[in-house]
PDB file of C-alpha atoms in Angstrom:
ATOM      1  CA  ASN A 253     -17.567 -41.084  39.511  1.00  0.00           C
ATOM      2  CA  GLY A 254     -19.130 -37.953  40.958  1.00  0.00           C
ATOM      3  CA  ALA A 255     -22.087 -37.424  43.259  1.00  0.00           C
ATOM      4  CA  ILE A 256     -24.826 -34.972  44.142  1.00  0.00           C
ATOM      5  CA  THR A 257     -26.313 -34.959  47.615  1.00  0.00           C
ATOM      6  CA  VAL A 258     -29.371 -33.100  48.813  1.00  0.00           C
ATOM      7  CA  ASP A 259     -30.095 -32.014  52.368  1.00  0.00           C
ATOM      8  CA  SER A 260     -33.565 -30.565  52.813  1.00  0.00           C
ATOM      9  CA  LYS A 261     -35.350 -29.544  56.008  1.00  0.00           C
ATOM     10  CA  VAL A 262     -38.805 -28.019  56.148  1.00  0.00           C
ATOM     11  CA  GLY A 263     -38.601 -24.399  57.196  1.00  0.00           C
ATOM     12  CA  GLU A 264     -34.765 -24.350  56.960  1.00  0.00           C
ATOM     13  CA  GLY A 265     -34.133 -24.755  53.249  1.00  0.00           C
ATOM     14  CA  THR A 266     -32.357 -27.058  50.898  1.00  0.00           C
ATOM     15  CA  SER A 267     -28.690 -27.443  50.082  1.00  0.00           C
ATOM     16  CA  PHE A 268     -27.124 -29.334  47.227  1.00  0.00           C
ATOM     17  CA  SER A 269     -23.536 -30.598  47.273  1.00  0.00           C
ATOM     18  CA  VAL A 270     -21.940 -31.473  43.955  1.00  0.00           C
ATOM     19  CA  TYR A 271     -18.821 -33.658  43.942  1.00  0.00           C
ATOM     20  CA  LEU A 272     -16.918 -33.846  40.688  1.00  0.00           C
ATOM     21  CA  PRO A 273     -13.959 -36.128  40.028  1.00  0.00           C
ATOM     22  CA  THR A 274     -10.581 -34.588  39.335  1.00  0.00           C
ATOM     23  CA  ILE A 275      -9.302 -34.884  35.820  1.00  0.00           C
ATOM     24  CA  GLU A 276      -5.687 -35.209  34.807  1.00  0.00           C
ATOM     25  CA  GLN A 277      -6.024 -33.285  31.531  1.00  0.00           C
ATOM     26  CA  GLU A 278      -5.011 -29.651  31.509  1.00  0.00           C
ATOM     27  CA  SER A 279      -6.372 -28.795  28.090  1.00  0.00           C
ATOM     28  CA  GLY A 280      -9.899 -27.685  27.397  1.00  0.00           C
ATOM     29  CA  PRO A 281     -11.903 -26.464  24.428  1.00  0.00           C
ATOM     30  CA  GLN A 282      -9.854 -23.259  24.263  1.00  0.00           C
ATOM     31  CA  ASP A 283      -6.676 -25.310  23.828  1.00  0.00           C
ATOM     32  CA  GLU A 284      -7.829 -27.381  20.883  1.00  0.00           C
ATOM     33  CA  VAL A 285      -5.604 -25.249  18.658  1.00  0.00           C
ATOM     34  CA  LYS A 286      -2.587 -27.384  17.864  1.00  0.00           C
ATOM     35  CA  PRO A 287       0.794 -25.916  18.872  1.00  0.00           C
ATOM     36  CA  GLU A 288       2.114 -26.418  15.333  1.00  0.00           C
ATOM     37  CA  ASN A 289      -0.482 -23.895  14.120  1.00  0.00           C
ATOM     38  CA  LEU A 290       0.650 -21.240  16.608  1.00  0.00           C
ATOM     39  CA  PRO A 291       3.539 -18.789  16.624  1.00  0.00           C
ATOM     40  CA  ILE A 292       6.341 -20.220  18.740  1.00  0.00           C
ATOM     41  CA  GLY A 293       9.629 -19.015  20.156  1.00  0.00           C
ATOM     42  CA  SER A 294      12.694 -19.926  22.130  1.00  0.00           C
ATOM     43  CA  GLU A 295      13.124 -16.796  24.232  1.00  0.00           C
ATOM     44  CA  ARG A 296      13.357 -16.735  28.026  1.00  0.00           C
ATOM     45  CA  ILE A 297      10.275 -15.346  29.762  1.00  0.00           C
ATOM     46  CA  LEU A 298       9.911 -14.276  33.388  1.00  0.00           C
ATOM     47  CA  LEU A 299       6.391 -15.341  34.419  1.00  0.00           C
ATOM     48  CA  VAL A 300       5.037 -13.754  37.623  1.00  0.00           C
ATOM     49  CA  ASP A 301       1.703 -14.568  39.288  1.00  0.00           C
ATOM     50  CA  ASP A 302       0.913 -15.013  42.977  1.00  0.00           C
ATOM     51  CA  ASP A 303      -1.306 -18.045  42.255  1.00  0.00           C
ATOM     52  CA  PRO A 304       0.944 -21.168  42.165  1.00  0.00           C
ATOM     53  CA  MET A 305      -1.593 -23.142  40.127  1.00  0.00           C
ATOM     54  CA  LEU A 306      -1.785 -20.444  37.437  1.00  0.00           C
ATOM     55  CA  VAL A 307       2.012 -20.226  37.364  1.00  0.00           C
ATOM     56  CA  GLU A 308       2.342 -23.982  36.801  1.00  0.00           C
ATOM     57  CA  MET A 309      -0.353 -24.040  34.103  1.00  0.00           C
ATOM     58  CA  GLY A 310       1.129 -20.988  32.385  1.00  0.00           C
ATOM     59  CA  LYS A 311       4.649 -22.410  32.549  1.00  0.00           C
ATOM     60  CA  SER A 312       3.512 -25.692  31.029  1.00  0.00           C
ATOM     61  CA  LYS A 313       1.601 -24.032  28.186  1.00  0.00           C
ATOM     62  CA  LEU A 314       4.397 -21.593  27.346  1.00  0.00           C
ATOM     63  CA  GLU A 315       7.019 -24.339  27.363  1.00  0.00           C
ATOM     64  CA  LYS A 316       4.907 -26.244  24.817  1.00  0.00           C
ATOM     65  CA  LEU A 317       5.280 -23.180  22.589  1.00  0.00           C
ATOM     66  CA  GLY A 318       9.068 -23.493  22.877  1.00  0.00           C
ATOM     67  CA  TYR A 319       9.770 -20.745  25.406  1.00  0.00           C
ATOM     68  CA  GLU A 320      12.102 -21.116  28.366  1.00  0.00           C
ATOM     69  CA  ILE A 321      10.121 -20.075  31.430  1.00  0.00           C
ATOM     70  CA  VAL A 322      11.352 -18.810  34.770  1.00  0.00           C
ATOM     71  CA  ALA A 323       8.224 -18.861  36.957  1.00  0.00           C
ATOM     72  CA  MET A 324       7.866 -16.882  40.180  1.00  0.00           C
ATOM     73  CA  THR A 325       4.981 -16.498  42.632  1.00  0.00           C
ATOM     74  CA  ASN A 326       6.457 -13.559  44.521  1.00  0.00           C
ATOM     75  CA  PRO A 327       6.815 -10.293  42.561  1.00  0.00           C
ATOM     76  CA  VAL A 328       9.365  -8.878  45.024  1.00  0.00           C
ATOM     77  CA  GLU A 329      11.607 -11.923  44.517  1.00  0.00           C
ATOM     78  CA  ALA A 330      10.984 -11.761  40.752  1.00  0.00           C
ATOM     79  CA  LEU A 331      12.134  -8.141  40.699  1.00  0.00           C
ATOM     80  CA  GLU A 332      15.281  -9.051  42.630  1.00  0.00           C
ATOM     81  CA  LEU A 333      16.004 -11.905  40.203  1.00  0.00           C
ATOM     82  CA  PHE A 334      15.515  -9.528  37.275  1.00  0.00           C
ATOM     83  CA  ARG A 335      17.643  -6.827  38.917  1.00  0.00           C
ATOM     84  CA  ASN A 336      20.532  -9.298  39.332  1.00  0.00           C
ATOM     85  CA  ALA A 337      20.476 -10.391  35.673  1.00  0.00           C
ATOM     86  CA  PRO A 338      18.296  -8.108  33.508  1.00  0.00           C
ATOM     87  CA  GLU A 339      19.769  -9.347  30.215  1.00  0.00           C
ATOM     88  CA  ARG A 340      18.830 -12.922  31.113  1.00  0.00           C
ATOM     89  CA  PHE A 341      15.196 -12.314  30.101  1.00  0.00           C
ATOM     90  CA  ASP A 342      13.575 -11.462  26.780  1.00  0.00           C
ATOM     91  CA  LEU A 343      10.083 -10.660  28.112  1.00  0.00           C
ATOM     92  CA  VAL A 344       8.187 -10.337  31.395  1.00  0.00           C
ATOM     93  CA  LEU A 345       4.634 -11.666  31.721  1.00  0.00           C
ATOM     94  CA  THR A 346       2.983 -10.602  34.988  1.00  0.00           C
ATOM     95  CA  ASP A 347      -0.378 -10.686  36.680  1.00  0.00           C
ATOM     96  CA  LEU A 348      -1.812  -7.290  37.601  1.00  0.00           C
ATOM     97  CA  ARG A 349      -3.337  -8.016  41.016  1.00  0.00           C
ATOM     98  CA  MET A 350      -0.791  -9.432  43.459  1.00  0.00           C
ATOM     99  CA  PRO A 351      -0.560  -8.755  47.199  1.00  0.00           C
ATOM    100  CA  ALA A 352       3.136  -7.953  47.660  1.00  0.00           C
ATOM    101  CA  MET A 353       3.477  -5.723  44.578  1.00  0.00           C
ATOM    102  CA  THR A 354       1.046  -5.025  41.746  1.00  0.00           C
ATOM    103  CA  GLY A 355       1.896  -5.970  38.185  1.00  0.00           C
ATOM    104  CA  ASP A 356       1.943  -2.355  37.024  1.00  0.00           C
ATOM    105  CA  GLU A 357       4.339  -1.479  39.849  1.00  0.00           C
ATOM    106  CA  LEU A 358       6.540  -4.437  38.902  1.00  0.00           C
ATOM    107  CA  ALA A 359       6.454  -3.339  35.249  1.00  0.00           C
ATOM    108  CA  ARG A 360       7.476   0.206  36.189  1.00  0.00           C
ATOM    109  CA  LYS A 361      10.428  -1.006  38.264  1.00  0.00           C
ATOM    110  CA  ILE A 362      11.548  -3.459  35.584  1.00  0.00           C
ATOM    111  CA  LYS A 363      11.400  -0.716  32.948  1.00  0.00           C
ATOM    112  CA  LEU A 364      13.628   1.486  35.133  1.00  0.00           C
ATOM    113  CA  ILE A 365      16.231  -1.292  35.105  1.00  0.00           C
ATOM    114  CA  ARG A 366      15.883  -2.210  31.435  1.00  0.00           C
ATOM    115  CA  PRO A 367      13.647   0.145  29.417  1.00  0.00           C
ATOM    116  CA  ASN A 368      13.636  -1.923  26.212  1.00  0.00           C
ATOM    117  CA  ILE A 369      12.243  -5.191  27.642  1.00  0.00           C
ATOM    118  CA  PRO A 370       8.675  -6.024  26.605  1.00  0.00           C
ATOM    119  CA  VAL A 371       6.293  -6.442  29.544  1.00  0.00           C
ATOM    120  CA  ILE A 372       2.840  -7.980  29.227  1.00  0.00           C
ATOM    121  CA  VAL A 373       0.350  -7.466  32.056  1.00  0.00           C
ATOM    122  CA  CYS A 374      -2.500  -9.966  32.571  1.00  0.00           C
ATOM    123  CA  THR A 375      -5.666  -8.885  34.290  1.00  0.00           C
ATOM    124  CA  GLY A 376      -9.121 -10.155  35.044  1.00  0.00           C
ATOM    125  CA  SER A 377     -10.421  -6.699  34.161  1.00  0.00           C
ATOM    126  CA  ASP A 378      -9.003  -4.552  31.379  1.00  0.00           C
ATOM    127  CA  GLN A 379     -10.407  -1.449  33.113  1.00  0.00           C
ATOM    128  CA  SER A 380      -7.753  -1.677  35.833  1.00  0.00           C
ATOM    129  CA  LEU A 381      -5.159   0.128  33.736  1.00  0.00           C
ATOM    130  CA  ALA A 382      -6.090   3.228  31.811  1.00  0.00           C
ATOM    131  CA  PRO A 383      -4.572   3.408  28.293  1.00  0.00           C
ATOM    132  CA  GLU A 384      -2.512   6.492  29.192  1.00  0.00           C
ATOM    133  CA  LYS A 385      -1.030   4.689  32.199  1.00  0.00           C
ATOM    134  CA  ILE A 386      -0.101   1.743  29.966  1.00  0.00           C
ATOM    135  CA  LEU A 387       1.751   4.105  27.658  1.00  0.00           C
ATOM    136  CA  GLU A 388       3.506   5.751  30.603  1.00  0.00           C
ATOM    137  CA  LEU A 389       4.706   2.383  31.852  1.00  0.00           C
ATOM    138  CA  GLY A 390       5.861   1.313  28.423  1.00  0.00           C
ATOM    139  CA  VAL A 391       3.934  -1.960  28.782  1.00  0.00           C
ATOM    140  CA  ALA A 392       3.842  -3.825  25.488  1.00  0.00           C
ATOM    141  CA  ARG A 393       0.363  -5.280  25.963  1.00  0.00           C
ATOM    142  CA  VAL A 394      -2.408  -5.796  28.501  1.00  0.00           C
ATOM    143  CA  ILE A 395      -4.329  -9.035  28.078  1.00  0.00           C
ATOM    144  CA  CYS A 396      -7.432 -10.222  29.878  1.00  0.00           C
ATOM    145  CA  LYS A 397      -7.903 -13.489  31.699  1.00  0.00           C
ATOM    146  CA  PRO A 398      -8.750 -16.194  31.029  1.00  0.00           C
ATOM    147  CA  LEU A 399      -5.745 -16.622  28.774  1.00  0.00           C
ATOM    148  CA  PHE A 400      -6.260 -18.799  25.743  1.00  0.00           C
ATOM    149  CA  ILE A 401      -3.250 -20.451  24.145  1.00  0.00           C
ATOM    150  CA  LYS A 402      -3.844 -18.886  20.711  1.00  0.00           C
ATOM    151  CA  GLU A 403      -4.157 -15.366  22.161  1.00  0.00           C
ATOM    152  CA  ILE A 404      -1.127 -15.673  24.403  1.00  0.00           C
ATOM    153  CA  ALA A 405       1.001 -17.229  21.619  1.00  0.00           C
ATOM    154  CA  GLU A 406       0.164 -14.368  19.249  1.00  0.00           C
ATOM    155  CA  THR A 407       0.574 -11.683  21.931  1.00  0.00           C
ATOM    156  CA  LEU A 408       3.991 -13.008  22.987  1.00  0.00           C
ATOM    157  CA  ARG A 409       5.235 -13.054  19.408  1.00  0.00           C
ATOM    158  CA  GLU A 410       3.936  -9.537  18.703  1.00  0.00           C
ATOM    159  CA  ALA A 411       5.557  -8.160  21.858  1.00  0.00           C
ATOM    160  CA  LEU A 412       8.855  -9.936  21.262  1.00  0.00           C
ATOM    161  CA  ASP A 413       8.998  -8.866  17.617  1.00  0.00           C
ATOM    162  CA  SER A 414       8.057  -5.216  18.237  1.00  0.00           C
ATOM    163  CA  ASP A 415      10.264  -2.283  19.210  1.00  0.00           C
ATOM    164  CA  ILE A 416       8.473  -1.548  22.517  1.00  0.00           C
TER     165      ILE A 416
END
């Protein structure tokens, strides 16, 4: 149910258009690990990413692991929500690159409010945060995108079960 079209003109070049059908499945090869084989939890996690699609996918996957997810696409609003009820959350999972406020800035401000909460920062490039800056922020972990269910399940459990 897809199509490929070709438009070619001598002296101008050729262009190919590929049309692929949408699929309703959200799992892929990386998600073939069954949830019953993964570490699970019941804690409440504040999930922050400026991409609504990533927030919805992340929320869905984390809920399948048993977590209660409060998902936000605006880090400024997420900080305000956290500030109003810091004990409501057990962990913060945030993207690094966001327009209104970066994930490391959000982590720093959250740690000023509640120093003992684990914060995990997700990034497309692990070179964005130097190890010494991670230690300064008190961030529990930095994980690289794309996030695979097995990696995120293990990372969440480690962060929630540690003393950071």
